[in-house]
Coordinates of C-alpha atoms and ligand atoms in Angstrom, one line a residue:
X83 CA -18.8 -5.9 29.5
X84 CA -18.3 -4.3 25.9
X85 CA -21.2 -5.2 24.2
X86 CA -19.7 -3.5 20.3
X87 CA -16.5 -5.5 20.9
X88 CA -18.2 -8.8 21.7
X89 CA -20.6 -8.5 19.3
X90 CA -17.7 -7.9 16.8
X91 CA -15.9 -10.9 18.0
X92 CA -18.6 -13.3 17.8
X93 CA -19.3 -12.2 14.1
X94 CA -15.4 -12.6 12.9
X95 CA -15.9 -15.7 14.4
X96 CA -18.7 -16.2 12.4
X97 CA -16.6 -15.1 9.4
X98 CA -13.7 -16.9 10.1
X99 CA -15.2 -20.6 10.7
X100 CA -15.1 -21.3 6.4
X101 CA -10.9 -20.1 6.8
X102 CA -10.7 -22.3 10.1
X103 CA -12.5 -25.7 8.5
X104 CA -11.0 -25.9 5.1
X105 CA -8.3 -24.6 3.2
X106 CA -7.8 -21.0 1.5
X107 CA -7.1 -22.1 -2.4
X108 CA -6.1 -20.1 -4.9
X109 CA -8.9 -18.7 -7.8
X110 CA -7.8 -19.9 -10.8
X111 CA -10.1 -19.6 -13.7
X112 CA -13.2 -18.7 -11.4
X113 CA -13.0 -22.1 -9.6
X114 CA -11.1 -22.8 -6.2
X115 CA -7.9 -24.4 -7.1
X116 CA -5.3 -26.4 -4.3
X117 CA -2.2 -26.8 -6.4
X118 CA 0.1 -29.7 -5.5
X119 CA -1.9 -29.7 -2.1
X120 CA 1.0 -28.1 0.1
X121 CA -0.5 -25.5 2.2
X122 CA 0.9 -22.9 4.9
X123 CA -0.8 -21.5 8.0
X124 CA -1.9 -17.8 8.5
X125 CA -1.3 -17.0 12.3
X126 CA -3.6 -14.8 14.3
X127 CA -1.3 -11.6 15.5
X128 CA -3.1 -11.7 18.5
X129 CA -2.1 -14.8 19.6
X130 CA -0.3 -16.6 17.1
X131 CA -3.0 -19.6 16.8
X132 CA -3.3 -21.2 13.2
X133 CA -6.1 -19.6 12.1
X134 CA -6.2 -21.3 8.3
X135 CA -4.0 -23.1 6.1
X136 CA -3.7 -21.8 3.0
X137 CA -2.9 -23.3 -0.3
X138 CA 0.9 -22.8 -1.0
X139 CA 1.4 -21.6 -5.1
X140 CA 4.2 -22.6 -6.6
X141 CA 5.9 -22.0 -10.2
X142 CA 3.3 -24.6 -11.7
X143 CA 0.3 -22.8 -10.3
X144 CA 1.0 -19.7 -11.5
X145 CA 1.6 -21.2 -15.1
X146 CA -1.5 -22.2 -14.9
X147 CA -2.9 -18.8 -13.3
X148 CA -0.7 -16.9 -15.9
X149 CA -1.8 -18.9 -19.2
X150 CA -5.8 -18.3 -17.8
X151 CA -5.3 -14.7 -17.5
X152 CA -3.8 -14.7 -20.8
X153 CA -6.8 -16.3 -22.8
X154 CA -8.9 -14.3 -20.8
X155 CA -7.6 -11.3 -21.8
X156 CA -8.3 -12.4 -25.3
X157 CA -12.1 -11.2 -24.7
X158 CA -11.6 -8.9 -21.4
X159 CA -9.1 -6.5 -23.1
X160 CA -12.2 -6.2 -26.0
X161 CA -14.9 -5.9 -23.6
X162 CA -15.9 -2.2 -24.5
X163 CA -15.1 0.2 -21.7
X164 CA -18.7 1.1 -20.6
X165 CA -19.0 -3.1 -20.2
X166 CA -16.2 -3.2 -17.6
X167 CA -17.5 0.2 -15.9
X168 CA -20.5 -1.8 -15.0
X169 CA -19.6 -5.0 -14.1
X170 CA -16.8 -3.4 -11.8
X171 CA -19.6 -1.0 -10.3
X172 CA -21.2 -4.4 -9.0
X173 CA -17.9 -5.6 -8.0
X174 CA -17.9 -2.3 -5.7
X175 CA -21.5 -2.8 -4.6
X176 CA -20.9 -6.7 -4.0
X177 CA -17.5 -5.3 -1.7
X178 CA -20.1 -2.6 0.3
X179 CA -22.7 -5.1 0.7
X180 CA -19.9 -7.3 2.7
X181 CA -17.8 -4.5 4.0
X182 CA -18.2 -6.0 7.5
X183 CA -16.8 -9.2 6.9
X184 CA -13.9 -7.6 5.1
X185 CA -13.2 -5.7 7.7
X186 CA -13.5 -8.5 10.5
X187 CA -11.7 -10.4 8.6
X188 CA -8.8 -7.9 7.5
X189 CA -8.5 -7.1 11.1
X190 CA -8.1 -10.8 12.9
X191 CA -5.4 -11.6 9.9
X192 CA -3.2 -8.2 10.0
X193 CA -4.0 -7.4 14.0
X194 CA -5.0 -3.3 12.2
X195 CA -7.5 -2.0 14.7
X196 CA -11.6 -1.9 13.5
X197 CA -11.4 1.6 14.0
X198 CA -9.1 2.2 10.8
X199 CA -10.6 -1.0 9.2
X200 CA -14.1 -0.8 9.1
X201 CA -13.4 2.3 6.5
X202 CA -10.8 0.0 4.8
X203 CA -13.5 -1.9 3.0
X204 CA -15.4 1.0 1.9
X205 CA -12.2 2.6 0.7
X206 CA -11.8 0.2 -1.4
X207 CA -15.4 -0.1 -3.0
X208 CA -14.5 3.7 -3.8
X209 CA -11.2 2.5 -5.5
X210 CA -13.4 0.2 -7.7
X211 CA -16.3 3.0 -8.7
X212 CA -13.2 5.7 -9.4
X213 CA -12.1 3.3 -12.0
X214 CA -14.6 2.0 -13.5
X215 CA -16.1 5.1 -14.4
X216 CA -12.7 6.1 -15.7
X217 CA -12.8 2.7 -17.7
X218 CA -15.1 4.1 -20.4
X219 CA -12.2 6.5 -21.6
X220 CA -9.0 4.7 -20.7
X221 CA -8.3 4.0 -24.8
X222 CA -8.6 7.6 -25.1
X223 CA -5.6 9.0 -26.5
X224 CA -4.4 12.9 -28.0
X225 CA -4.5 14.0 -31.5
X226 CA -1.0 15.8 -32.6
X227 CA -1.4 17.2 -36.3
X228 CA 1.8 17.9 -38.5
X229 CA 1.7 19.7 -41.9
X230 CA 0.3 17.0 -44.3
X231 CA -0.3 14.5 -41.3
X232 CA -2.7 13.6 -38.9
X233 CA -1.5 11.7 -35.4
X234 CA -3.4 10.0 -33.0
X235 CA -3.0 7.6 -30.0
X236 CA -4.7 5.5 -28.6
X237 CA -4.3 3.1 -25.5
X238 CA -4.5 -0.3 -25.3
X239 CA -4.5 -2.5 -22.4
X240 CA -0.7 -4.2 -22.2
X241 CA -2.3 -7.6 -21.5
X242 CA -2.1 -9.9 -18.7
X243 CA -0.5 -8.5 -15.6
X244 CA 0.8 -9.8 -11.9
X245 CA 0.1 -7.8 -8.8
X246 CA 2.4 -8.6 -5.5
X247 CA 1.2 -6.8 -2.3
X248 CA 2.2 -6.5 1.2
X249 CA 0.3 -7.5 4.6
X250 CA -0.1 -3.6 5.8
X251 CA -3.7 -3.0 4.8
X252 CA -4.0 -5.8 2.2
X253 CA -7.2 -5.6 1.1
X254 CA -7.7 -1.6 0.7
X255 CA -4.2 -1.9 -1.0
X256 CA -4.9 -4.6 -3.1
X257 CA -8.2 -3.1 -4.4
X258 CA -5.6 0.5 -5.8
X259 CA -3.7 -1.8 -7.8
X260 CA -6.3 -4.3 -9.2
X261 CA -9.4 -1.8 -9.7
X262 CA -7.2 0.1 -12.3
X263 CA -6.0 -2.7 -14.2
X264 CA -9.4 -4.5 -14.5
X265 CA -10.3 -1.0 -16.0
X266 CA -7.8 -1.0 -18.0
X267 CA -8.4 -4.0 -19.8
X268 CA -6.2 -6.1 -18.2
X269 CA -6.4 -9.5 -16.7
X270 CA -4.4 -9.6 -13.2
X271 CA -2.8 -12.8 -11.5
X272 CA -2.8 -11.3 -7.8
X273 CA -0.1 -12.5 -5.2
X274 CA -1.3 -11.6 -1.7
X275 CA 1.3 -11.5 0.9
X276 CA 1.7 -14.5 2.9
X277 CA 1.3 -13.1 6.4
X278 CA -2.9 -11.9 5.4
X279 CA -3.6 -14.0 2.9
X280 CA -7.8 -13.8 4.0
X281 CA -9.3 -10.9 2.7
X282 CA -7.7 -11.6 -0.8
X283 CA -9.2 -14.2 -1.1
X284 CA -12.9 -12.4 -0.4
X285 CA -11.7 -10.1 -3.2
X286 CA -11.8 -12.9 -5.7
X287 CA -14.7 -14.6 -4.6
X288 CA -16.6 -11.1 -4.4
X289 CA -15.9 -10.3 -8.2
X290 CA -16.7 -13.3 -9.6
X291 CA -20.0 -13.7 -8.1
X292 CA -20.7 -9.9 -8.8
X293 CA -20.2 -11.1 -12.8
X294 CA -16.4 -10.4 -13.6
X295 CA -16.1 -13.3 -15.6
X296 CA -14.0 -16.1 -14.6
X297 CA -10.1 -16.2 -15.4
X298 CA -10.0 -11.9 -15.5
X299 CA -8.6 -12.0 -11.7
X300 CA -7.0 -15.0 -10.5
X301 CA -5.0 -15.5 -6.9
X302 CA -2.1 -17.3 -6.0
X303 CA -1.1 -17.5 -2.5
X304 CA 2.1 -18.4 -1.4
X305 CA 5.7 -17.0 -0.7
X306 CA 7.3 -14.3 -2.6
X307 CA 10.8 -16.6 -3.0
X308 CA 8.1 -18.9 -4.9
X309 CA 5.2 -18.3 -6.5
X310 CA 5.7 -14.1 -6.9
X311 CA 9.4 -14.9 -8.3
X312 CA 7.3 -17.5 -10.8
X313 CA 4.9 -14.6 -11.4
X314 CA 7.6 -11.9 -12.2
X315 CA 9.6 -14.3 -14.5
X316 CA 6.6 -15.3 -16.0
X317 CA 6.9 -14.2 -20.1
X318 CA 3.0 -14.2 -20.4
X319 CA 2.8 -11.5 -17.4
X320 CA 3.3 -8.3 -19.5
X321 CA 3.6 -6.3 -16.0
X322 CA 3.9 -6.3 -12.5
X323 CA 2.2 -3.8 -10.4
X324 CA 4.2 -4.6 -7.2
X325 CA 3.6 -3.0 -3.4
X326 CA 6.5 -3.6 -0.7
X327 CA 9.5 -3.4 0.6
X328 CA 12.2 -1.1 -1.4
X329 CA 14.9 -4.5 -1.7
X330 CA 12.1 -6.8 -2.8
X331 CA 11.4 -4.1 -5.8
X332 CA 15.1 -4.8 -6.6
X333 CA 14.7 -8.5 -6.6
X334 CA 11.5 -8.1 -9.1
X335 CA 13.4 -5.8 -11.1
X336 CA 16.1 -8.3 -11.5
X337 CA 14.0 -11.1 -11.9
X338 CA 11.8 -9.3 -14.3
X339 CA 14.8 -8.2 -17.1
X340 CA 15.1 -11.2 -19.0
X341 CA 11.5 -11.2 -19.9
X342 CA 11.6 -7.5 -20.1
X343 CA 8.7 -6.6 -17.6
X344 CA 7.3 -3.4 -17.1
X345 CA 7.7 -2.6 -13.4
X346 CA 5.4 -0.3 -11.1
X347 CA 6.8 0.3 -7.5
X348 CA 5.2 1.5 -4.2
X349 CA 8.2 0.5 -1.6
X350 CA 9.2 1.5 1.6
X351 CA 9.6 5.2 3.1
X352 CA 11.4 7.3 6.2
X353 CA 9.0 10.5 6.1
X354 CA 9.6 13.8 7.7
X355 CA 6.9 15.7 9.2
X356 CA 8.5 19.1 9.5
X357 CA 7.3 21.1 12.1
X358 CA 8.7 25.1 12.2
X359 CA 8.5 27.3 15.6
X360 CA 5.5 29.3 13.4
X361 CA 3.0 26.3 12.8
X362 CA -0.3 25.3 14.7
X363 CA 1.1 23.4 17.0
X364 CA -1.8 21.5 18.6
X365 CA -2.8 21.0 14.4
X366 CA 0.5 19.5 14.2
X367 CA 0.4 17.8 17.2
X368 CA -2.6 15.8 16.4
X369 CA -1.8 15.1 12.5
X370 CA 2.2 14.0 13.3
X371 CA 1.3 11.2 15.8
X372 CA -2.1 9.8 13.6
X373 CA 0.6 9.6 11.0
X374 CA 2.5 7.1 12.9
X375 CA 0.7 5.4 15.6
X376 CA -2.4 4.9 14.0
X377 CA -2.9 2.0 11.6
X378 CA 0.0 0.4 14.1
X379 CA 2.2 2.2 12.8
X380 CA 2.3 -0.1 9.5
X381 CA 2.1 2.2 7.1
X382 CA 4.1 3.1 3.8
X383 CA 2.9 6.7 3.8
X384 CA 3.5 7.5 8.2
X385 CA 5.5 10.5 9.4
X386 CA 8.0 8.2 10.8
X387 CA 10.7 11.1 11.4
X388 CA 9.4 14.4 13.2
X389 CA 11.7 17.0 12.6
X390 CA 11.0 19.9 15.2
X391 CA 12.4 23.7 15.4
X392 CA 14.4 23.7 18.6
X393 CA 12.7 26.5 19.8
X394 CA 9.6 24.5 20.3
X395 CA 11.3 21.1 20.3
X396 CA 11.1 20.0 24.1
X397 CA 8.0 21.5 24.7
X398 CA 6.6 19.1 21.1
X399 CA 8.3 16.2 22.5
X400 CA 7.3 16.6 25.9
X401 CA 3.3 17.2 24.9
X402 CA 3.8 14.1 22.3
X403 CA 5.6 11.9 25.1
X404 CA 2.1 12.8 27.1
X405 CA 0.0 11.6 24.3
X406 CA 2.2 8.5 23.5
X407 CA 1.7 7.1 26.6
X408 CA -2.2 7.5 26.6
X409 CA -2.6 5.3 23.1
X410 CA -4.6 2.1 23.7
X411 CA -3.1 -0.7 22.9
X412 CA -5.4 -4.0 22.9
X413 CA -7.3 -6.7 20.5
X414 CA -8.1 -5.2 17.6
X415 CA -11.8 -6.0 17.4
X416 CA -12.1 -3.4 20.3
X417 CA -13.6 -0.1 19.2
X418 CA -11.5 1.5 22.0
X419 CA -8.1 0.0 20.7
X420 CA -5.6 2.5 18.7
X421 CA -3.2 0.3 18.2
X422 CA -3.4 -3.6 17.4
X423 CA -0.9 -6.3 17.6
X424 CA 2.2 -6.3 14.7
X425 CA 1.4 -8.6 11.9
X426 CA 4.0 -11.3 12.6
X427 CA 6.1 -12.3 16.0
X428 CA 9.6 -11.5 13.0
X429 CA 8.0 -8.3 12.5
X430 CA 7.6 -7.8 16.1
X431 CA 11.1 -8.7 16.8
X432 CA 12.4 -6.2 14.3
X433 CA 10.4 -3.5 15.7
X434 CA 12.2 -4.2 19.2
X435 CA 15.2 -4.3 17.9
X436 CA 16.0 -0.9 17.4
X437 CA 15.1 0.0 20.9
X438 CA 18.6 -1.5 22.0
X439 CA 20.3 0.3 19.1
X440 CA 18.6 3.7 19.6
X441 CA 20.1 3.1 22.7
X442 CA 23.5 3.0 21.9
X443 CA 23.4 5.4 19.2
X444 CA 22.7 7.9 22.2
X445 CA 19.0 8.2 21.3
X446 CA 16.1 9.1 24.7
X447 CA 13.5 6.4 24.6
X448 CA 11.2 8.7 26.2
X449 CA 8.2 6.3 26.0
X450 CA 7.6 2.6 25.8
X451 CA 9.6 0.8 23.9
X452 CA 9.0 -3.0 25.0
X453 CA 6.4 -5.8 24.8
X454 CA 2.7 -5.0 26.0
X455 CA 1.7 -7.4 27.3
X456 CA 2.8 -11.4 27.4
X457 CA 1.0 -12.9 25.0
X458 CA 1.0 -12.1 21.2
X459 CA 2.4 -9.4 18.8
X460 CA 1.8 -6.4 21.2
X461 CA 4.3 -3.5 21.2
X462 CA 4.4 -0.2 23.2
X463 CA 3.8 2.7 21.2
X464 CA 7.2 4.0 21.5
X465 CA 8.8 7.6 20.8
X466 CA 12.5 8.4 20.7
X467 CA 14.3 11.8 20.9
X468 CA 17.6 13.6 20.9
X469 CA 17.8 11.7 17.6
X470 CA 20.1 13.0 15.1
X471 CA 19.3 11.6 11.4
X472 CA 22.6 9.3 11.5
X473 CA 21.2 7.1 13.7
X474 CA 19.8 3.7 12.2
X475 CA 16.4 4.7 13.9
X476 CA 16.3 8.3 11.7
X477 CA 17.5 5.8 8.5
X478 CA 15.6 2.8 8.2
X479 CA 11.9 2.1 8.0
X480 CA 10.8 0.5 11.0
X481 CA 7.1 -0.2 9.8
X482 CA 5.8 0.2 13.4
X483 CA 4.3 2.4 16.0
X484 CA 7.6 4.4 16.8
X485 CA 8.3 7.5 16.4
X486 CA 11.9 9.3 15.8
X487 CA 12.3 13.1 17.0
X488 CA 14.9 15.3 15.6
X489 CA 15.5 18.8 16.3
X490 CA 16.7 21.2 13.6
X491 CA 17.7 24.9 14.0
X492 CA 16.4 26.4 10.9
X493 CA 15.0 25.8 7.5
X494 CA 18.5 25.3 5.7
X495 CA 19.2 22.5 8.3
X496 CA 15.3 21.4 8.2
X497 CA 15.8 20.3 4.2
X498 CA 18.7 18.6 4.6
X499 CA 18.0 16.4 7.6
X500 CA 14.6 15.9 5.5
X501 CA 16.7 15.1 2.5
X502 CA 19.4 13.4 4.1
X503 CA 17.5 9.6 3.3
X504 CA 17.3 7.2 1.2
X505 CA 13.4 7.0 0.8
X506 CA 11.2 9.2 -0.7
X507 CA 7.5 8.7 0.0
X508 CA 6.1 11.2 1.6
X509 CA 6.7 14.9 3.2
X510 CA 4.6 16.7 5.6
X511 CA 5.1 20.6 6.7
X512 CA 4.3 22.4 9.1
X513 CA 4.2 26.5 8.7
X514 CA 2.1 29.6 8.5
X515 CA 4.6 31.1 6.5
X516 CA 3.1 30.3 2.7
X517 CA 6.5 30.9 0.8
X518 CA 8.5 28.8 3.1
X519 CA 5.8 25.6 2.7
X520 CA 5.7 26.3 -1.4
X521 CA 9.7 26.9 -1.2
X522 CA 10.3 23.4 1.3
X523 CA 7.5 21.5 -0.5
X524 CA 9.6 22.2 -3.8
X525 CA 12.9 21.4 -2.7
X526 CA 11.5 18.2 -0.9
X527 CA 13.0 14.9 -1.7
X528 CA 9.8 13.0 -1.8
X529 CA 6.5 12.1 -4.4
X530 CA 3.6 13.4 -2.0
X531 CA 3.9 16.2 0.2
X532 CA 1.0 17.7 2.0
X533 CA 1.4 21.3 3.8
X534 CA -1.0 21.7 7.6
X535 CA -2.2 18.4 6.6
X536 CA -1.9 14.9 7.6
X537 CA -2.2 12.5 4.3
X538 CA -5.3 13.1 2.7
X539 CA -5.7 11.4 -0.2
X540 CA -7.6 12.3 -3.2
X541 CA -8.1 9.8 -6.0
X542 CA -7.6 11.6 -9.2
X543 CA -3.6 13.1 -7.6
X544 CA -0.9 10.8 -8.3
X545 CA 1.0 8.3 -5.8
X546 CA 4.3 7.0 -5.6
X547 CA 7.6 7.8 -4.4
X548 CA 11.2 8.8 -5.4
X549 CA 14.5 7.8 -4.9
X550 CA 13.7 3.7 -2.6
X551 CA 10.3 4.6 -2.2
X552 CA 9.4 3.7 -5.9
X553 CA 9.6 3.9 -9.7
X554 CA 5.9 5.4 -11.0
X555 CA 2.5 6.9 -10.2
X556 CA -1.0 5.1 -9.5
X557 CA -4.1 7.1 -9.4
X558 CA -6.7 8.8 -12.1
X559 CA -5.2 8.9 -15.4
X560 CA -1.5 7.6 -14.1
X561 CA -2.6 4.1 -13.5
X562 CA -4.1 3.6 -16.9
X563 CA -0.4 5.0 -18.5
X564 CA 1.2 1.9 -16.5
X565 CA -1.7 -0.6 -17.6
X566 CA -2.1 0.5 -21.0
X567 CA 0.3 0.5 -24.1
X568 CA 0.2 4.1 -25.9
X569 CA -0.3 3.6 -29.5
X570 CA 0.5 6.4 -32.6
X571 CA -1.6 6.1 -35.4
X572 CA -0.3 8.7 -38.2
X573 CA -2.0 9.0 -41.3
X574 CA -1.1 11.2 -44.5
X575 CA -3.7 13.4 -45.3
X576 CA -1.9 14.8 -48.5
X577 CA 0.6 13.0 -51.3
X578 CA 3.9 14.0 -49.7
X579 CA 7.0 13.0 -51.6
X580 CA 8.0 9.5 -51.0
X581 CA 11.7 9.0 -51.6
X582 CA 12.5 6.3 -54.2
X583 CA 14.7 3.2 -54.3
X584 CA 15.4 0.4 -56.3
X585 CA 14.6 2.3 -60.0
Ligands
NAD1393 P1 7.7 -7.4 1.1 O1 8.5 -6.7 0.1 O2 8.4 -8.3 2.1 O3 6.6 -8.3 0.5 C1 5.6 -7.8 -0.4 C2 5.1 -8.9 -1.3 O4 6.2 -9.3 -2.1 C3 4.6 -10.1 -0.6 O5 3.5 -10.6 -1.3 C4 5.8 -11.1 -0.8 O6 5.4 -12.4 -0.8 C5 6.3 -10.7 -2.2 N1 7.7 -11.0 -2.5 C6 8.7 -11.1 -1.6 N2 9.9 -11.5 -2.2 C7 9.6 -11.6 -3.6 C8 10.3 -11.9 -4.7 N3 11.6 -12.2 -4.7 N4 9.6 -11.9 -5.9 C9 8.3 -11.6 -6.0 N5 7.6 -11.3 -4.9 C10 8.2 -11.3 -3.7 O7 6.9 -6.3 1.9 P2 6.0 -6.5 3.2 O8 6.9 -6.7 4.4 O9 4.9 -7.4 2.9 O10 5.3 -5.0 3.3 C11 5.9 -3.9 4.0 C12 6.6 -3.0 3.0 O11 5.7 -2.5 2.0 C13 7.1 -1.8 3.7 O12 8.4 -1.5 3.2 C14 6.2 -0.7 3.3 O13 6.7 0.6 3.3 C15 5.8 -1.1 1.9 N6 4.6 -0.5 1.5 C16 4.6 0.5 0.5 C17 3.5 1.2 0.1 C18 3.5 2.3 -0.9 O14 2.5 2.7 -1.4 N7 4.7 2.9 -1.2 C19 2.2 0.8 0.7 C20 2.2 -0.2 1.6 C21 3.4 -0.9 2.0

């Protein structure tokens, strides 16, 4: 008996009887929309049971979605900036006062244990109240004075935008890209991803009733060969904000040039946590394997790659292999559980299928590295060593709860292994000697490095990657320079000569 976990499970049942009875549609102008009346199911990761069927967009529904957001943005992108910072503060209010569902929700649909969730959806209130409050000042621009001439800018919102996500932690993530926009000015056409298509549809349902008028967010669901093509190619989508994987930002970018689209990317990532003989090793210890086995391992920003000093590298391992083998693994509506189920039985198969190649590259799998369980998307939380960073398991993202361990002799060797990728996402060192963090953190290959810290995230710094892992910055003022068209206004403030033609 688990009283927290059965109360939980008879409330997402609760939650989840309007998904199960009828079908998800699309928000189209603030009204529920079914397209052509096609629809696709969204399976539960912890058993693979239908658990709604979900309108499927195609090119004509986000025409319509597109040419909405567009007239909409006729009198949203006017609305003055203290107008939006209020009604987005009661889109954040309306989100806290129904954080429990999201979370419910988010978690049955993505398999993401409660324990991570359940501050998902207040996460994501706080992305809301960041922005708006920024909204106010988003048109603000700099004065630049030359002799006999005074320059200003301003900015103004670029118009109607799309937003693509991915199924990791959808709603939280969907929230970063939308808040800012809405801020901005902008209206937003949002294609969830197809494997946890639930929560996005709360999100649109939350801000209309909470008074964002209708037609300023609109969702499409569907498949990204469809209706998020559609939505990059469409020439009334002035942007696309998109979130996923690094070859799916090269398709947008390739579907997006002949309508010239402005492009913001948050894609994949094979992050180091470097770890030197010096650092605080039970610090380390507990902020290397949160960064990869919690949130299932899912995760854009997770230490994926530990890269230990060999003087301390079998001991790390050996006190990591210990820990490994201790994660729960079990439904996610469990308080106890650390790691859910994997989003998707293709995703689960991928997952497994480096086990048999770390094999063969010469790799230990020193724990797990199989099914848990029979039934459903559950994987051992699983920890290779004696890796060396040409293996496919050092290389490619895995997205799941597994963990690569490479040894390194010294801090030369530590920044090229580190380097030695094609991703660039995140870094994460571990040292009590302050030069060497400042020198590594500078020489990093990567747009986020944090130093005796696991990722902590502060609103106001800015996100994104290099190299794969993505082409801009979201957060404080960086998301309004994507959103928002910079304008130069220069006026003569004296007669200067004006050279003469024609007579
Ligand atoms: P994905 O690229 O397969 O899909 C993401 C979205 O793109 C989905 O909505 C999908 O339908 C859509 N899509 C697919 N093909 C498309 C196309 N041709 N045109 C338009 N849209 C298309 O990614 P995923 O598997 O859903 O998510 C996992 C990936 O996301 C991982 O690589 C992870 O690292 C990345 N991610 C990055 C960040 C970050 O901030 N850098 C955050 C979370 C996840």
């Amino acid at each position: 008996m688990n009283a927290p976990f059965d109360q939980s499970i008879a409330k997402a049942e609760k939650h989840l009887t309007r998904f199960r009875q009828g079908t998800v549609a699309h928000l189209i102008d603030g009204k529920p929309d079914f397209g052509d009346g096609r629809t696709f199911e969204s399976l539960s990761p912890i058993d693979n049971s239908v658990l709604a069927k979900v309108a499927h967009g195609t090119a004509a529904d986000i025409d319509r979605a597109a040419k909405v957001a567009k007239r909409a943005f006729a009198s949203w992108g006017k609305t003055s900036g203290a107008a939006r910072k209020k009604i987005l503060h009661k889109v954040a209010d309306a989100i806290e006062a129904r954080a429990d569902e999201i979370a419910l929700v988010e978690c049955m649909d993505t398999g993401q244990p409660i324990r991570y969730m359940s501050k998902a959806a207040l996460r994501a209130a706080e992305n809301f109240r960041f922005f708006a409050d920024r909204a106010p000042n988003a048109q603000d621009g700099l004065s630049l004075i030359a002799p006999g001439q005074l320059n200003y800018t301003i900015r103004q919102p670029i118009g109607p935008v799309g937003v693509i996500t991915p199924w990791n932690t959808p709603f939280m993530l969907s929230t970063w890209k939308i808040a800012p926009a809405l801020a901005a000015g902008c209206t937003v056409v949002h294609k969830p991803a197809e494997w946890s298509p639930l929560t996005a549809a709360l999100l649109s349902e939350i801000a209309l009733e909470a008074g964002l008028p209708a037609g300023v967010l609109n969702t499409v669901h569907g498949f990204g060969e469809d209706a998020g093509r559609a939505l990059t190619e469409h020439p009334d989508i002035k942007a696309i904000g998109f979130v996923g994987e690094s070859a799916t930002g090269s398709a947008i970018m390739a579907q997006g040039a002949p309508t010239l689209k402005r492009v913001h990317f948050e894609l994949g990532g094979k992050n180091p946590v470097i770890i030197f003989e010096d650092a605080d090793l039970d610090r380390a210890l507990d902020a290397a394997l949160f960064m990869i086995y919690s949130l299932n391992g899912e995760r854009c920003t997770s230490s994926s790659r530990a890269l230990i000093q060999a003087s301390i590298y079998d001991e790390f391992c050996r006190r990591a292999a210990e820990r490994v083998k201790k994660i729960k693994v079990g439904h996610p509506l469990d308080p106890a559980t650390e790691i859910g189920p994997l989003i998707h039985t293709r995703h689960l198969e991928k997952v497994l299928s480096y086990v048999e190649l770390a094999r063969q590259e010469g790799a230990k799998v020193a724990v797990g590295g199989g099914r848990a369980g029979d039934a459903g998307n559950y994987v051992q939380p699983t920890l290779y060593t004696h890796a060396t960073n040409d293996m496919r398991i050092a290389q490619e993202e895995i997205f799941g709860p597994v963990l690569t361990a490479i040894p390194f002799q010294d801090e030369a060797e530590a920044l090229s292994i580190a380097n030695d990728v094609r991703y660039g996402l995140t870094g994460y060192i571990w040292t009590r000697d302050v030069s060497r963090a400042h020198r590594f953190a500078q020489a990093l290959e990567a747009g986020m490095i944090w130093v005796n810290s696991e990722n902590v995230r502060h609103l106001p710094t800015p996100f994104g990657g290099v190299k794969a892992s993505g082409i801009g910055r979201d957060g404080g003022d960086y998301s309004f320079d994507f959103y928002m068209e910079t304008k130069n206004i220069a006026v003569a403030v004296e007669d200067h000569k004006i050279p003469k033609i024609g007579g």
